[in-house]
Short mmCIF file of C-alpha atoms and ligand atoms in Angstrom, two decimals:
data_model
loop_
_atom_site.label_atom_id
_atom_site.label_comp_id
_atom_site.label_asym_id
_atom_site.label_seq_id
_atom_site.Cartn_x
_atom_site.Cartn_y
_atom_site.Cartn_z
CA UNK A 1 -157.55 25.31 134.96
CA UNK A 2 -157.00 23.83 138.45
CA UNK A 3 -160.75 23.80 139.17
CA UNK A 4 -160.10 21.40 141.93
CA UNK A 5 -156.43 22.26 143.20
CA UNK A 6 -153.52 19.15 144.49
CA UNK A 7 -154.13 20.85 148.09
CA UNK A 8 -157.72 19.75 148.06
CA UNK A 9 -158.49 16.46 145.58
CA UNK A 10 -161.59 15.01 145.14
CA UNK A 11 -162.69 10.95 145.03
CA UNK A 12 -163.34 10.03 141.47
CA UNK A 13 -164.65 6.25 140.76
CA UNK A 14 -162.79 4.14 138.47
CA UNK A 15 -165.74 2.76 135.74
CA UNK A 16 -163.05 1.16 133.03
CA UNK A 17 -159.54 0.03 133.53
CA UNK A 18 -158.89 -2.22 129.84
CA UNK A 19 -155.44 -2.68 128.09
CA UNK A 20 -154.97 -0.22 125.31
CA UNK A 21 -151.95 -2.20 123.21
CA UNK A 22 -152.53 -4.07 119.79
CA UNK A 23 -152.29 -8.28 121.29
CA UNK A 24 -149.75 -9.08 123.26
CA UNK A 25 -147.00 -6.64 124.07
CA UNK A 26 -144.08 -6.32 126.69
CA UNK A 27 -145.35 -3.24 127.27
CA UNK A 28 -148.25 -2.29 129.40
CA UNK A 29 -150.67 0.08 128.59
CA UNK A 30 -153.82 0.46 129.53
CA UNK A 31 -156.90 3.33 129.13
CA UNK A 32 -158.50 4.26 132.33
CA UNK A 33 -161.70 6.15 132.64
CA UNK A 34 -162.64 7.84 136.14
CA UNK A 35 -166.41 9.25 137.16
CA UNK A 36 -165.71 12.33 138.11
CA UNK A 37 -169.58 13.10 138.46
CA UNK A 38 -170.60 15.41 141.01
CA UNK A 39 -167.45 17.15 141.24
CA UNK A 40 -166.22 20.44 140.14
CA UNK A 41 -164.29 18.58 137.35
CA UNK A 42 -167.45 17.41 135.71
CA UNK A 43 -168.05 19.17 132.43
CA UNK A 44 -164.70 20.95 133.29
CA UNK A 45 -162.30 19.30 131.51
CA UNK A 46 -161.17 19.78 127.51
CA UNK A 47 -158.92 17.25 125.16
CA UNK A 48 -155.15 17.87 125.12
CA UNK A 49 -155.54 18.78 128.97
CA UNK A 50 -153.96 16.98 132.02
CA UNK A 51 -155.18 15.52 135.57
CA UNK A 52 -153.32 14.99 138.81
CA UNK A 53 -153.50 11.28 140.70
CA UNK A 54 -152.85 11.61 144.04
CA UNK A 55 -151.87 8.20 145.07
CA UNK A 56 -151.96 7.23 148.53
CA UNK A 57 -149.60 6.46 151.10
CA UNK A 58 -146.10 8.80 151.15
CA UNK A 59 -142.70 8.99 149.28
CA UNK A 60 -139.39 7.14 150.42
CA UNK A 61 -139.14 10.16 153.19
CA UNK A 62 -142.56 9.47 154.54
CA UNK A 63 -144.02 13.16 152.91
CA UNK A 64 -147.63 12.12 151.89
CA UNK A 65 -147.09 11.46 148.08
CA UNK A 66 -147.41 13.98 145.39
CA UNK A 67 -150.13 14.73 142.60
CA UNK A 68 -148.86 13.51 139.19
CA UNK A 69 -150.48 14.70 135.71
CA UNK A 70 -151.74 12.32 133.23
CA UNK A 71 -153.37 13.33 130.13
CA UNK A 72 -156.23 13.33 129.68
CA UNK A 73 -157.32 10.94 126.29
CA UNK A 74 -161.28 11.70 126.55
CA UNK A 75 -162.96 14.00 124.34
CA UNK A 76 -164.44 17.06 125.82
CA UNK A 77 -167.43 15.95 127.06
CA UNK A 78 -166.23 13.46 128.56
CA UNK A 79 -166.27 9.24 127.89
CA UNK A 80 -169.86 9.17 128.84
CA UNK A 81 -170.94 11.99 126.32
CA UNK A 82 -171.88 14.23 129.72
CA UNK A 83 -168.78 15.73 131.09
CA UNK A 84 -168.51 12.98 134.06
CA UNK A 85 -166.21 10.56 133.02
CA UNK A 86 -162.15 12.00 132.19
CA UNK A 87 -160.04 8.75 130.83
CA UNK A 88 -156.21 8.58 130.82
CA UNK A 89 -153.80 6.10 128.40
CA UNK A 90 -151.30 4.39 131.35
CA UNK A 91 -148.21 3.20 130.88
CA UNK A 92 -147.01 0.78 133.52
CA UNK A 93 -143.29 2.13 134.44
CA UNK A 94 -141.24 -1.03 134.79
CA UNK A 95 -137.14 -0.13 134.91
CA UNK A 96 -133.82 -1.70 136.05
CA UNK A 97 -132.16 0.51 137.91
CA UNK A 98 -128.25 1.18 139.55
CA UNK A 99 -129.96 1.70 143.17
CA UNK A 100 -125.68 2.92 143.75
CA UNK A 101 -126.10 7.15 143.83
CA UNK A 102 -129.91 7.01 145.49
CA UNK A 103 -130.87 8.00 148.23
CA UNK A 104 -127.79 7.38 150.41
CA UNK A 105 -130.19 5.73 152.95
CA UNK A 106 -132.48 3.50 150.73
CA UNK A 107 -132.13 0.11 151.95
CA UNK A 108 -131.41 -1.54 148.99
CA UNK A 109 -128.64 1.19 147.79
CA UNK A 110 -125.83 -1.87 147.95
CA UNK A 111 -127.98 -3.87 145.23
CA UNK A 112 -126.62 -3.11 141.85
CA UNK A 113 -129.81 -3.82 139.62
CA UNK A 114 -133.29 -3.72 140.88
CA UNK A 115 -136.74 -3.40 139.30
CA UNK A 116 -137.88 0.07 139.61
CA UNK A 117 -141.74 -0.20 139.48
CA UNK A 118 -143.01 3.23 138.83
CA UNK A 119 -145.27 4.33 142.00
CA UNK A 120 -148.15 5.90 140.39
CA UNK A 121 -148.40 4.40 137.28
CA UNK A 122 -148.22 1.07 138.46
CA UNK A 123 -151.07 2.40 141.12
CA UNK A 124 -153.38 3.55 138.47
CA UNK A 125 -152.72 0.75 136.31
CA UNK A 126 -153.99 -1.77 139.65
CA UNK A 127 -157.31 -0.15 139.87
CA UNK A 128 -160.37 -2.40 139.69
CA UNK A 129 -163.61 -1.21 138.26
CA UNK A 130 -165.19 0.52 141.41
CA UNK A 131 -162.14 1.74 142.96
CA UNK A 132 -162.06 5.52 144.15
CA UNK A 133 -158.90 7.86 142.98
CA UNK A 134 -158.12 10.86 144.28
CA UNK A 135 -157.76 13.34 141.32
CA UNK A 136 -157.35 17.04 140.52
CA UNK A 137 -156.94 19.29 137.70
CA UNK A 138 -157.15 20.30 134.91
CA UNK A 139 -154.19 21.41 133.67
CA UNK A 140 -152.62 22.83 130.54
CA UNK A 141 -153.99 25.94 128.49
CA UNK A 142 -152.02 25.61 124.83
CA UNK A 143 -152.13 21.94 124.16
CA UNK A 144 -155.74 22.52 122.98
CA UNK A 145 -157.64 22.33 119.67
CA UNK A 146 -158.05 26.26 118.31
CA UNK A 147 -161.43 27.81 118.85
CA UNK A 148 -162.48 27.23 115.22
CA UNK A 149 -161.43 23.90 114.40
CA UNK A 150 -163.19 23.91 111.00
CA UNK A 151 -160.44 26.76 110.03
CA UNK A 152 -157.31 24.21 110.48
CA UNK A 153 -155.80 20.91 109.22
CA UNK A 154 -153.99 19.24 111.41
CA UNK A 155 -150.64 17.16 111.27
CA UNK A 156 -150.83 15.10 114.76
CA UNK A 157 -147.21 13.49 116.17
CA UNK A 158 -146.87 10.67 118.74
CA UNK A 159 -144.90 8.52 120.43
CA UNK A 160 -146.34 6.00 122.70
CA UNK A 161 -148.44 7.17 125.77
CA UNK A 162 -148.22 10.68 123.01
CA UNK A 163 -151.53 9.66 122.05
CA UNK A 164 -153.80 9.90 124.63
CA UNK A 165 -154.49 13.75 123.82
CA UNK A 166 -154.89 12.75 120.33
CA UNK A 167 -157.37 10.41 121.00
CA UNK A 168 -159.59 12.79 122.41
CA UNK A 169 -158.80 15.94 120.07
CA UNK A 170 -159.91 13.57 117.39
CA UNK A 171 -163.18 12.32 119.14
CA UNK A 172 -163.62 16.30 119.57
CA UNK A 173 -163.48 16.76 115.80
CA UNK A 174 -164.85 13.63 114.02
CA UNK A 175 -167.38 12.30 116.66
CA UNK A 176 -169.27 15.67 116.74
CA UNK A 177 -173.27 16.20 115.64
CA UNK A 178 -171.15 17.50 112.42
CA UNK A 179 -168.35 15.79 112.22
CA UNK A 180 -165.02 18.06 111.05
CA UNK A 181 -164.03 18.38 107.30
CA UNK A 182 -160.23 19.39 108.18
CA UNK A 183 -157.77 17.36 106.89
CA UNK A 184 -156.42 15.10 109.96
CA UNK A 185 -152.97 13.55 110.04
CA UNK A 186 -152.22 11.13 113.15
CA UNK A 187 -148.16 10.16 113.05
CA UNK A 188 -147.95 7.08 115.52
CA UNK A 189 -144.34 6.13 116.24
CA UNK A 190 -143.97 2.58 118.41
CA UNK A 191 -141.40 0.32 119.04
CA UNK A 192 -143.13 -2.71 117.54
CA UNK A 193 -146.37 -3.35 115.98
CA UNK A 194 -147.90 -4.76 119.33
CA UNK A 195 -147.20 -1.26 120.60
CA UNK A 196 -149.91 0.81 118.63
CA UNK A 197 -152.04 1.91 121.24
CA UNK A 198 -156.42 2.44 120.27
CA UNK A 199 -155.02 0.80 116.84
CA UNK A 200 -158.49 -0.50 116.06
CA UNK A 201 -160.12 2.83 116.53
CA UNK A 202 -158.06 4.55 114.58
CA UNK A 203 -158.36 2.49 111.91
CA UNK A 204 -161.99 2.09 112.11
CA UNK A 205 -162.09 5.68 112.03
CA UNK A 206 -159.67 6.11 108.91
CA UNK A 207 -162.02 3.64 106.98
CA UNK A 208 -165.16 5.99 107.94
CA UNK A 209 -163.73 9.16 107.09
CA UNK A 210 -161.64 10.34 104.10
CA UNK A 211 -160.24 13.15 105.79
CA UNK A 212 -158.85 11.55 108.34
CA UNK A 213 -155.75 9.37 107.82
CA UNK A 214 -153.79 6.79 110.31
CA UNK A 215 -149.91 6.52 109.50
CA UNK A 216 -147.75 4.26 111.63
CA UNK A 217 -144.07 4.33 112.10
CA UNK A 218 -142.67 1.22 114.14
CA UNK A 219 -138.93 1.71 114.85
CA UNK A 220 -137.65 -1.70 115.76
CA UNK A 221 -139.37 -3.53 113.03
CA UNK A 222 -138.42 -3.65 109.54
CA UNK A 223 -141.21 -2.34 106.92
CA UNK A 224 -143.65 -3.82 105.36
CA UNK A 225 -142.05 -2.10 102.00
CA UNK A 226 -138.58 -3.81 103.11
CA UNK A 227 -136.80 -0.53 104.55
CA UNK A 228 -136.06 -0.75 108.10
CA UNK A 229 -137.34 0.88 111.03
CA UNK A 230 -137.47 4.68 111.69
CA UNK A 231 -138.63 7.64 113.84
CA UNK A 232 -141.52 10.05 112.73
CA UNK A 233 -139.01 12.59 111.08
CA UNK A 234 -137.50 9.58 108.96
CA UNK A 235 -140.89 8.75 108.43
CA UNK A 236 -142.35 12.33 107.42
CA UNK A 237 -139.39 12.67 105.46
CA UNK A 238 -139.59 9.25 103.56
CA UNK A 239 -143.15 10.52 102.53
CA UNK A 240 -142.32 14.27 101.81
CA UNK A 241 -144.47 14.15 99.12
CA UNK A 242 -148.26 13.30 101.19
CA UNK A 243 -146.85 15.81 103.71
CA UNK A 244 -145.64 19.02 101.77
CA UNK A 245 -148.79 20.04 100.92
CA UNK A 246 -150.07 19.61 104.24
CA UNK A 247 -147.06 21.52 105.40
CA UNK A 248 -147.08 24.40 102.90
CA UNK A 249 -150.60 25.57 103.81
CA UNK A 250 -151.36 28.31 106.02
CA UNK A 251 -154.17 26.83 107.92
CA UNK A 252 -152.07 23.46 108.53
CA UNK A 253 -151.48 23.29 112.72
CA UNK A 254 -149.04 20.79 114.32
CA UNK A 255 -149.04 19.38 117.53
CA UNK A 256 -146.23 16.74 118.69
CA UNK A 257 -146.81 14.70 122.33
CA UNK A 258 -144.27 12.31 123.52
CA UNK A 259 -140.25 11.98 123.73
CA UNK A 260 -138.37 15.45 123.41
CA UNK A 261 -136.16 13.59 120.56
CA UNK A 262 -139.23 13.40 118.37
CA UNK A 263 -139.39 17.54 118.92
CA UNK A 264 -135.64 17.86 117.52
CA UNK A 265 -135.89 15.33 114.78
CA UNK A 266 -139.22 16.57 113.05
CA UNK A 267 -137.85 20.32 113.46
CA UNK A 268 -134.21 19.70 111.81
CA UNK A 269 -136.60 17.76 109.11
CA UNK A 270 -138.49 20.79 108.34
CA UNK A 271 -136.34 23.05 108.34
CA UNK A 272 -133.61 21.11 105.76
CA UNK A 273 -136.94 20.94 103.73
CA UNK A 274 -137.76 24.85 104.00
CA UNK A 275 -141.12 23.81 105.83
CA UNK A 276 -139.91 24.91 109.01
CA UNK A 277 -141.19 28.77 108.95
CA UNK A 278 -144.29 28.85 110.28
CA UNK A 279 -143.71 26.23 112.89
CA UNK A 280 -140.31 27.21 114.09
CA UNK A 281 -138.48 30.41 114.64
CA UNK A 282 -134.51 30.23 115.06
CA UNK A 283 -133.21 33.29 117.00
CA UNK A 284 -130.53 35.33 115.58
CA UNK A 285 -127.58 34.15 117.81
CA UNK A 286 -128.24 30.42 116.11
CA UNK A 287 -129.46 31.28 112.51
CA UNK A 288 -126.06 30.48 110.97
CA UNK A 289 -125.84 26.78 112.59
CA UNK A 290 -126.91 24.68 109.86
CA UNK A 291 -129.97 22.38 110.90
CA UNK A 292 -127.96 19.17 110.37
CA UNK A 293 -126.09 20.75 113.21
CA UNK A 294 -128.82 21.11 116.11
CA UNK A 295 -129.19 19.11 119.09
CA UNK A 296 -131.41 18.77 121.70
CA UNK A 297 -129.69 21.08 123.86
CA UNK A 298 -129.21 24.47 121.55
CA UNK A 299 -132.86 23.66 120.11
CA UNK A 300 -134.36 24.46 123.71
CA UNK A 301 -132.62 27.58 123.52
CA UNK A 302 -132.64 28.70 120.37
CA UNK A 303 -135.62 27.19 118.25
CA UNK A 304 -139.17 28.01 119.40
CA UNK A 305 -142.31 26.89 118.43
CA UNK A 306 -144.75 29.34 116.91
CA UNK A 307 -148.20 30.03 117.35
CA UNK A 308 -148.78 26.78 115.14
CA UNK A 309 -146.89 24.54 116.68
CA UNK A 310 -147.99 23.02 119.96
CA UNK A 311 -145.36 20.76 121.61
CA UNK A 312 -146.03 17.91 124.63
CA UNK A 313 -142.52 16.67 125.15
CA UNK A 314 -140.77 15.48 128.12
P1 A2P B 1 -136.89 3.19 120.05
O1 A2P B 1 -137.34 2.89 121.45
O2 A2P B 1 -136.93 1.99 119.15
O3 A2P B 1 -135.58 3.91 119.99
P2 A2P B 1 -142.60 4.04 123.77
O4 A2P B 1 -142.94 5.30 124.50
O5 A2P B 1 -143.72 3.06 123.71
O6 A2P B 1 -141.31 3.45 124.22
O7 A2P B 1 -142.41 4.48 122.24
C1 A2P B 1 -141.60 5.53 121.89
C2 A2P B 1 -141.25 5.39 120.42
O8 A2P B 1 -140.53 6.57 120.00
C3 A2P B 1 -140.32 4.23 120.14
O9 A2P B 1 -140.61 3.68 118.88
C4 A2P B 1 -138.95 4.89 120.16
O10 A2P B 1 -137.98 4.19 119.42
C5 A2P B 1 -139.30 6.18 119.43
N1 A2P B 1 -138.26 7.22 119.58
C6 A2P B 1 -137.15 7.22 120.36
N2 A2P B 1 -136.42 8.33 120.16
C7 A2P B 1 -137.08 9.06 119.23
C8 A2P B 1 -136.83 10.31 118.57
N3 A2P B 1 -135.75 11.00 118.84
N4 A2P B 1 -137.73 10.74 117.65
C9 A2P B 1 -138.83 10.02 117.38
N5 A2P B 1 -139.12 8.83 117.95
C10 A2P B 1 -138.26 8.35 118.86
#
């Protein structure tokens, strides 16, 4: 970690800046790859980790501005195959906003709704092919892939932006000289169907190998099968029966990136199922609430992960 620290960054060259959404969405995504050859992030750098941006300019108090982490969604060795190129999955942050209760001396605090453009994102998400970027890193030691991948299946969890570590963790396992028999599950959970970020690759990738396998969840759409939209634990639930088994093994690992909900949903899920052992330990003050009872709140208290559970949330 933090081979090149946010007091000293280093220029990295933008070499791909494409949109990562399925057609046309209202969102904006897009996947951004950075040379980082020459540095002391090349070849430093594993799936599941984060980078800083240091964008230039300064914050509303005129401080220079502050690094920001992005995952990173490259495999290991990098986009390029060699360690030099790190990638990220961007989503442009694009908000309306009560300025009323900011900063007491913003000048547009008297405007009731404004568009908050998010600083760095939207930064990152301008760059042109060619464009240097001042970046840091990495960071993040347990969002990883275990030493011996080969002794694991895996049940992967996203929501939006989510993926980018998955995109890489699974590049790690099925893009290798010898590409991973582990059972792979990848949960993507969207808004709408334009949403599905790297949709092609993943399904590409689901055709190629039968150990790998793509589900989507899109919450605002109804189903294909006629039932309406959901979240990952309605979906996982819904399907019990292809995830149980998954579940119920020893070796099975899960790893969830994206919005906190998602971490108290799929927990309260496995637990009313009896799943929830080996990924989830209640402490004694909380083990008579019933898990229809949680909420976010207590579960940050009072449900941890375990060793096989590996959790991204914000
Ligand atoms: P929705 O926004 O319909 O409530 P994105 O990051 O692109 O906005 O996507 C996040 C996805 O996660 C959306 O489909 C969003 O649904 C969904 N989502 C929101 N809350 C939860 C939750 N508690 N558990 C799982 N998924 C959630």
């Amino acid at each position: 970690m933090h081979l090149v620290p946010p007091t000293e960054p280093v220029v990295g060259r933008v070499v791909e800046n494409t949109p990562c959404t399925r057609g046309k969405s209202a969102s904006f995504v897009r996947h951004i790859s950075i040379d980082v050859g020459g540095t002391a992030l090349e070849g430093g750098f594993r799936a599941g980790q984060a980078f800083g941006v240091v964008p230039p300019g300064t914050d509303s108090k005129g401080r220079p501005a502050k690094v920001r982490l992005y995952s990173i969604s490259a495999p290991s060795n990098g986009e390029d195959g060699a360690g030099k190129v790190l990638s990220t999955t961007c989503k442009r942050v694009l908000e309306e906003i009560d300025m009323k209760g900011t900063d007491p001396d913003h000048p547009d605090r008297e405007l009731k709704h404004q568009l908050f453009t998010g600083s760095c994102s939207n930064y990152l998400c301008n760059l042109q092919e060619g464009d240097e970027v001042m970046v840091t890193g990495p960071a993040g030691k347990r969002f990883l892939l275990p030493e011996e991948p080969e002794r694991h299946d895996y049940l992967l969890l996203a929501t939006g932006t989510g993926i980018a570590p998955f995109r890489g963790m699974i590049k790690d396992l099925l893009e290798a000289p010898t590409p991973s028999k582990s059972d792979v599950h990848l949960v993507m959970g969207v808004p709408y169907t334009t949403d599905l970020l790297y949709d092609d690759f993943f399904r590409d990738l689901a055709s190629s190998f039968p150990n790998f396998h793509y589900h989507t969840v899109v919450s605002r759409e109804i189903q294909p099968d006629g039932e309406p939209g959901g979240y990952i634990h309605h979906y996982l639930d819904r399907q019990i029966h292809l995830h149980e088994d998954l579940l119920s093994r020893d070796r099975t690992l899960v790893y969830m990136c994206g919005l906190a909900g998602m971490q108290l949903g799929v927990f309260k899920m496995m637990a009313e199922r009896g799943l929830g052992d080996a990924y989830l330990k209640v402490k004694p003050d909380y083990a008579e609430v019933a898990p229809a009872e949680w909420d976010s709140h207590s579960i940050r208290k009072y449900v941890r992960p375990t060793h096989r559970c590996m959790l991204e949330v914000y």
